mmCIF file of C-alpha atoms in Angstrom:
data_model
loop_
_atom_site.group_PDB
_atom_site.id
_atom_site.type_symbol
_atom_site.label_atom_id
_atom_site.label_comp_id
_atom_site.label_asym_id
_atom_site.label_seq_id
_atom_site.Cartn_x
_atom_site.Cartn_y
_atom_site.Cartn_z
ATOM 1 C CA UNK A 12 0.000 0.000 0.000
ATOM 2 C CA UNK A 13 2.223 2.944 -1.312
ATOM 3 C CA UNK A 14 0.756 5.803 0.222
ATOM 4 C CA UNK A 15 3.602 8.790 -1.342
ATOM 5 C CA UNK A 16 4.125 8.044 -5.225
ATOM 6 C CA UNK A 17 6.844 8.880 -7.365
ATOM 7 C CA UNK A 18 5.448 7.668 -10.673
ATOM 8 C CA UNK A 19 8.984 8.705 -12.770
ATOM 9 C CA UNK A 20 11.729 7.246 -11.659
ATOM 10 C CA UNK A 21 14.267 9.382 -13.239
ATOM 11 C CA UNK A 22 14.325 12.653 -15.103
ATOM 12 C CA UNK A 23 16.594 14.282 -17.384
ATOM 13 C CA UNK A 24 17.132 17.908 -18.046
ATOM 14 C CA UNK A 25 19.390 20.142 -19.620
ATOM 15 C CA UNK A 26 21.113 22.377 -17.104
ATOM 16 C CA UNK A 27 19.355 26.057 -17.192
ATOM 17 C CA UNK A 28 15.757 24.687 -17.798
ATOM 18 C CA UNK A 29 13.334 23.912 -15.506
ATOM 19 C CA UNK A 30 13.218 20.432 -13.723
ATOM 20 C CA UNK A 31 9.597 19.351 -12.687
ATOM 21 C CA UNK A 32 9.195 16.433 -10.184
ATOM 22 C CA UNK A 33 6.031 14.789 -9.199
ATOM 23 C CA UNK A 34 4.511 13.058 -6.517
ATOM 24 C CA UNK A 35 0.896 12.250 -5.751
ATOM 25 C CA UNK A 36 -0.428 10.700 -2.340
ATOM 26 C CA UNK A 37 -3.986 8.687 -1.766
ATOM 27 C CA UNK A 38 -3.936 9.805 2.168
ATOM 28 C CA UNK A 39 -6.750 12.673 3.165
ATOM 29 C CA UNK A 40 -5.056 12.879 6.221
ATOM 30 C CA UNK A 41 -1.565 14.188 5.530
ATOM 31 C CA UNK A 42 -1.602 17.889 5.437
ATOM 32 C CA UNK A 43 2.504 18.595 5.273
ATOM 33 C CA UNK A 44 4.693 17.606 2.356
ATOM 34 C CA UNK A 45 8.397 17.698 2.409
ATOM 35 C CA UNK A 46 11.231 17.218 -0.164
ATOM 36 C CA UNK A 47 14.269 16.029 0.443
ATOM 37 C CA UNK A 48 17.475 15.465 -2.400
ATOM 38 C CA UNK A 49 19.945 12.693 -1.995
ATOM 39 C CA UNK A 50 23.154 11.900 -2.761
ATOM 40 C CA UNK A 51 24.332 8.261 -3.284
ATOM 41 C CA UNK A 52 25.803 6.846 0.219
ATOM 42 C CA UNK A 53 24.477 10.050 1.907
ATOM 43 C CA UNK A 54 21.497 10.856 4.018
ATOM 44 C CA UNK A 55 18.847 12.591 2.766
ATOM 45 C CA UNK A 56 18.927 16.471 3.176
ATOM 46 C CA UNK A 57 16.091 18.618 3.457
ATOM 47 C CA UNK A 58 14.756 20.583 0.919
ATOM 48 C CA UNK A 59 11.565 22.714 1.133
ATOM 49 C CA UNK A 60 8.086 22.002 3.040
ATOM 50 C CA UNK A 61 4.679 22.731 2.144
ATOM 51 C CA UNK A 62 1.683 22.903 4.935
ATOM 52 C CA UNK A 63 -1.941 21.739 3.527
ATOM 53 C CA UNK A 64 -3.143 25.565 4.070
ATOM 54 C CA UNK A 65 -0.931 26.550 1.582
ATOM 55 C CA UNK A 66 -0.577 25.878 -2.618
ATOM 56 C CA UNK A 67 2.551 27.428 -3.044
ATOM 57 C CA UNK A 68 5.997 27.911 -1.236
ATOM 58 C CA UNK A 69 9.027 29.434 -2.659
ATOM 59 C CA UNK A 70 12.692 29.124 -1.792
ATOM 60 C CA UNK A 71 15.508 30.449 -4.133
ATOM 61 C CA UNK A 72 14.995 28.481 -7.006
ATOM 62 C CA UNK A 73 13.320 25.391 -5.461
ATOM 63 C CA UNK A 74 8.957 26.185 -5.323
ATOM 64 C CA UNK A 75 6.842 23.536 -4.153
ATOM 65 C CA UNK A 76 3.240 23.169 -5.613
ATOM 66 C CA UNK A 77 0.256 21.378 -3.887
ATOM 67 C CA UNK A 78 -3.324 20.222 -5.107
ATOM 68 C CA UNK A 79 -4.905 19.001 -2.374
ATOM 69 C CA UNK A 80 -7.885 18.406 -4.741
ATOM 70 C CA UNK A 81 -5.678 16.216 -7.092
ATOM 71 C CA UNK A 82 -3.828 14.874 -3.711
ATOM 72 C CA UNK A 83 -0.591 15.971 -5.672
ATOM 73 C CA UNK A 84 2.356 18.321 -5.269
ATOM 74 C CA UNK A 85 5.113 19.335 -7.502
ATOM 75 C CA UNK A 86 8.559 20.265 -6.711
ATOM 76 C CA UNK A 87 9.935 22.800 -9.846
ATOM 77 C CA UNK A 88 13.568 23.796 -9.926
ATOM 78 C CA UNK A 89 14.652 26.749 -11.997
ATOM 79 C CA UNK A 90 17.260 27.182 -13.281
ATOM 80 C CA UNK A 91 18.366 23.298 -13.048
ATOM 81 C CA UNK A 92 21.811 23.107 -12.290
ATOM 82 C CA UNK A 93 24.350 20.256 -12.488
ATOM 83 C CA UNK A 94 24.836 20.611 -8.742
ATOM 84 C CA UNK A 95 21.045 19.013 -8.291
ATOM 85 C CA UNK A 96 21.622 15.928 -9.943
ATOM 86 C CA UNK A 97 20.304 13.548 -7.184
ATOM 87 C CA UNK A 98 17.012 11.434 -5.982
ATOM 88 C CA UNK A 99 14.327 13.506 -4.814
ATOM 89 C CA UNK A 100 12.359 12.269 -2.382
ATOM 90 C CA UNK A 101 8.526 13.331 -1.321
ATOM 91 C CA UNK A 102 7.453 12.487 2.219
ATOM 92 C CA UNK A 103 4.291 13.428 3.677
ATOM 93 C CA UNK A 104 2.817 13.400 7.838
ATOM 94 C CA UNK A 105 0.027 14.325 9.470
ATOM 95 C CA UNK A 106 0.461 17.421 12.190
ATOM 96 C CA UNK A 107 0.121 16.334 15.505
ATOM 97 C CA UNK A 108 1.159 13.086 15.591
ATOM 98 C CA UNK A 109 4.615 11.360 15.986
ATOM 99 C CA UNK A 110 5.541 13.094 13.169
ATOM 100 C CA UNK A 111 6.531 10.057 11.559
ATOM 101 C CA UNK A 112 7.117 10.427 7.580
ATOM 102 C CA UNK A 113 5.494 8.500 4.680
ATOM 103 C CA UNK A 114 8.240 8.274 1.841
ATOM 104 C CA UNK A 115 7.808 8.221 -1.775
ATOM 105 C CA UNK A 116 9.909 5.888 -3.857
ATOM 106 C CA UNK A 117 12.206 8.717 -5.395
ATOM 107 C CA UNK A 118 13.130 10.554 -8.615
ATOM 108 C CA UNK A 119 16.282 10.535 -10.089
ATOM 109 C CA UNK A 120 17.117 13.768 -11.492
ATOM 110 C CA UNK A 121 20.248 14.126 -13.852
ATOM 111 C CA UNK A 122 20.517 17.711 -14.844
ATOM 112 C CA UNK A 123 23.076 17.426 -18.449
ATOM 113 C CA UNK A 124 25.383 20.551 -19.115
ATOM 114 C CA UNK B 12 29.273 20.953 14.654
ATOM 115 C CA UNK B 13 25.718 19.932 15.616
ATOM 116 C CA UNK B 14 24.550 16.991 13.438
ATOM 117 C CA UNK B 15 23.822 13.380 13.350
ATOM 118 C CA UNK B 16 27.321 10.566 13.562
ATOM 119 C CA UNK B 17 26.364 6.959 12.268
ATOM 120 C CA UNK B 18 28.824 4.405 12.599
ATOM 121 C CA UNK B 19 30.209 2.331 11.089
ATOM 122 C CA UNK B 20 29.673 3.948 7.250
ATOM 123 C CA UNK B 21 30.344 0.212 6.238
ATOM 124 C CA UNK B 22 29.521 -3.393 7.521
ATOM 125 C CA UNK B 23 29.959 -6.259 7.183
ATOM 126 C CA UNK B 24 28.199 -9.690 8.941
ATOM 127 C CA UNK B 25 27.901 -12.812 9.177
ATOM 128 C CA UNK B 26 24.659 -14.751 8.604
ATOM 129 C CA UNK B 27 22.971 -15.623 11.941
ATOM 130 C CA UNK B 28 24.697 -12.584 14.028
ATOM 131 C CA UNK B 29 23.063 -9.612 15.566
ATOM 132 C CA UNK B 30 24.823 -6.215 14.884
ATOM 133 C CA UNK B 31 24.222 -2.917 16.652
ATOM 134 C CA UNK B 32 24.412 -0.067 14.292
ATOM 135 C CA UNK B 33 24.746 3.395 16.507
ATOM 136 C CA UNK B 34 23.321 6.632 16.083
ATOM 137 C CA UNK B 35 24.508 9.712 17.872
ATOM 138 C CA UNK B 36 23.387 12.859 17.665
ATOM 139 C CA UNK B 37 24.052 16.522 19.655
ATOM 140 C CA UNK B 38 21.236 18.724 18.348
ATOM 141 C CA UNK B 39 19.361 18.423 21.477
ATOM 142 C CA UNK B 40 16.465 17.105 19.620
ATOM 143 C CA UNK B 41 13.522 14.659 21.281
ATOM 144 C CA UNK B 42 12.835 12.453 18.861
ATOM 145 C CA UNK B 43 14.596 9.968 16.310
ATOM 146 C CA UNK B 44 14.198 7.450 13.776
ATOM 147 C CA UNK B 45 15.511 4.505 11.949
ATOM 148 C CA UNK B 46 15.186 3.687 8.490
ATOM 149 C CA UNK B 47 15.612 1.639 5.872
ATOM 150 C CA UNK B 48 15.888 2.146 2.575
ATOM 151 C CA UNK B 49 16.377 -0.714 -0.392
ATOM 152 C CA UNK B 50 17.175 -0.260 -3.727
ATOM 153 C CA UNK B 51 14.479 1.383 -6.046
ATOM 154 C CA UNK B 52 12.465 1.762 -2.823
ATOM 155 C CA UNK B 53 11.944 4.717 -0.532
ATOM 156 C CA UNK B 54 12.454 5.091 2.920
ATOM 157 C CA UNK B 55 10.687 2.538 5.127
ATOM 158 C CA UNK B 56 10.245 3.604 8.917
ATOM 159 C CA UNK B 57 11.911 0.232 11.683
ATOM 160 C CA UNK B 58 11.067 2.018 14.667
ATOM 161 C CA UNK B 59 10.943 5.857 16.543
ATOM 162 C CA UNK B 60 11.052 7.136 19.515
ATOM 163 C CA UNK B 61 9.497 10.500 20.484
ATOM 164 C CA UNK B 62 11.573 11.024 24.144
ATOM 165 C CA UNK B 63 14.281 9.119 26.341
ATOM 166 C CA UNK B 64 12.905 5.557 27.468
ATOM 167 C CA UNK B 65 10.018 5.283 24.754
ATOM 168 C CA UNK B 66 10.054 3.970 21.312
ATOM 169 C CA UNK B 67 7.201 2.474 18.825
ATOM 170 C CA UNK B 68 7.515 0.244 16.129
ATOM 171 C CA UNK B 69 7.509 1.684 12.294
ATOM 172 C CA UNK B 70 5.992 -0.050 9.535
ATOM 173 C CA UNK B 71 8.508 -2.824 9.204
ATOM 174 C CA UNK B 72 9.923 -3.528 12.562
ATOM 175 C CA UNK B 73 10.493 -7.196 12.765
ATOM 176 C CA UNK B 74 13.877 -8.807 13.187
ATOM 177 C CA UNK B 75 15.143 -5.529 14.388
ATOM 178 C CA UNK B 76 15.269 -3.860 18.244
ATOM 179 C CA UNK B 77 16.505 -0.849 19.625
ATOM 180 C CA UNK B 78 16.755 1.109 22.903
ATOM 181 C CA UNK B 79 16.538 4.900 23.961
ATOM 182 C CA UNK B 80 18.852 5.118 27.469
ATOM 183 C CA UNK B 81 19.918 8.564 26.479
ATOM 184 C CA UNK B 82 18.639 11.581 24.546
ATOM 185 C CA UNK B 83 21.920 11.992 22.512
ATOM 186 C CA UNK B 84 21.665 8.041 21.183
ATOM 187 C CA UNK B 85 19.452 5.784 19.689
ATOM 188 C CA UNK B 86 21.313 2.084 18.119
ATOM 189 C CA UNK B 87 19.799 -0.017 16.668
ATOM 190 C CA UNK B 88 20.417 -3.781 16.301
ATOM 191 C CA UNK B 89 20.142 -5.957 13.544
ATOM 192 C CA UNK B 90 18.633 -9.271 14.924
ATOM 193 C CA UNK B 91 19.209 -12.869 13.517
ATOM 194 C CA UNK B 92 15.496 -12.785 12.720
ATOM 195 C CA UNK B 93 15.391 -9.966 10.511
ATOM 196 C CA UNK B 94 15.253 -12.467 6.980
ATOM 197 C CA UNK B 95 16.795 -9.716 4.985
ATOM 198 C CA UNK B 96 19.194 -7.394 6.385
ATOM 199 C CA UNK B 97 21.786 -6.268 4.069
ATOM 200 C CA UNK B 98 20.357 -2.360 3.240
ATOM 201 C CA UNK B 99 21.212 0.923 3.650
ATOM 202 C CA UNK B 100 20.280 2.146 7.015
ATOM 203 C CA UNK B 101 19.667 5.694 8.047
ATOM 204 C CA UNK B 102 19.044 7.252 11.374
ATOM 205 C CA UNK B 103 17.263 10.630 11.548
ATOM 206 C CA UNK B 104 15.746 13.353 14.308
ATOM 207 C CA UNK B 105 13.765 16.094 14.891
ATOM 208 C CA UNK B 106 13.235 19.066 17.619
ATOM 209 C CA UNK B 107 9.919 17.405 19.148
ATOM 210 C CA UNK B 108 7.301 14.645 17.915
ATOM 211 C CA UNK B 109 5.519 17.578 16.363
ATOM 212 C CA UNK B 110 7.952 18.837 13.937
ATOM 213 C CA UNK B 111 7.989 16.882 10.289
ATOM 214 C CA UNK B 112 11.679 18.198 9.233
ATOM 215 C CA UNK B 113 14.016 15.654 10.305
ATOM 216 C CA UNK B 114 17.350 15.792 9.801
ATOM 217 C CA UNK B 115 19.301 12.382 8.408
ATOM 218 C CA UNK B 116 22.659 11.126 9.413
ATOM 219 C CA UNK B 117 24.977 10.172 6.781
ATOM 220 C CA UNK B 118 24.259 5.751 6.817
ATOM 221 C CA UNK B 119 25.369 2.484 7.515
ATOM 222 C CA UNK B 120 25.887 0.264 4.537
ATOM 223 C CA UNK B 121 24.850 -3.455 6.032
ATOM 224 C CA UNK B 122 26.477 -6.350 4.049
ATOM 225 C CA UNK B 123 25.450 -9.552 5.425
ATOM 226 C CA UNK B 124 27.565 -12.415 3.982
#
């Protein structure tokens, strides 16, 4: 039962345009969404954050988009660099409780000069 | 520096032996986490624990135990049970139970032989 879904598993984009990753959930009851970016034989680091009240948050060149109608966010980078050529990961929680994270499966973003 | 230590970044184990993987961290943070993650998959939650002398189990728990004696550490061991333990294992925390951003330490690499 894969709650957080990463439907592409890698992504390939020329370095200046914009990278677009996806990620759709079936849980009603998550209302924050994180990203994190991952090196291989790293831990994940965080990203940007989204809360449910929101559809938009900005960050430098990172914006995260949500559609709580569509139970889907986005996570656009602009301009793509070859610096963010890593797996993405989604994770979703629900406020309030243990604050435990749900985990999509990952996107593998190569960003080509 | 304030961040999360993991040690060993490489192991290796025979069948049918428990290993401890440890976790330290000194951001004065509550609560902390132990994951999993396989290749192609996400990350899957083994257990938490939201203060000193308290942990649940995660989603895939069995064959693995751990113990929360101080704030600062959190190992966890690798049981004879757990049918397959060679992964990539990552600890994480965060300030309070409430608070989704966690912050990941850098791995373990389990090889069981």
């Amino acid at each position: 039962d894969q709650q957080v879904k990463q439907n592409s598993p890698s992504l390939s984009v020329q370095e200046g345009r914009i990278s677009i990753l996806n990620c759709d959930y079936t849980n009603s009851m998550f209302d924050y969404f994180l990203w994190y970016k991952k090196y291989p034989a790293e831990g994940p680091t965080f990203l940007i954050s989204i809360s449910s009240i929101k559809d938009k948050n900005e960050d430098g060149r990172f914006t995260v988009f949500l559609n709580k109608s569509a139970k889907h966010l986005s996570l656009h980078i602009v301009p793509s660099q070859p610096g963010d050529s890593a797996v993405y990961f989604c994770a979703a929680s629900v406020t309030g409780t243990a604050s435990k994270l749900t985990f999509g499966t990952g996107t593998r973003l190569q960003v080509t000069l | 520096d304030g961040g999360i230590t993991q040690s060993p970044k490489y192991l290796f184990r025979k069948e049918g032996q428990n290993v401890t993987l440890s976790c330290e961290q000194n951001l004065n943070h509550d609560a902390m986490y132990w994951y999993r993650q396989d290749p192609g998959q996400g990350l899957r939650l083994i257990y938490y624990s939201q203060i000193v002398n308290d942990f649940q189990k995660g989603d895939i728990a069995e064959g693995y135990s751990v113990s929360r004696e101080k704030k600062e550490s959190f190992p966890l061991t690798v049981t004879s049970a757990q049918k397959n333990p060679t992964a990539f294992y990552l600890c994480a925390s965060s300030g309070t139970y409430t608070v989704s951003e966690q912050f990941f330490g850098p791995g373990t690499r389990l090889t069981v032989l």
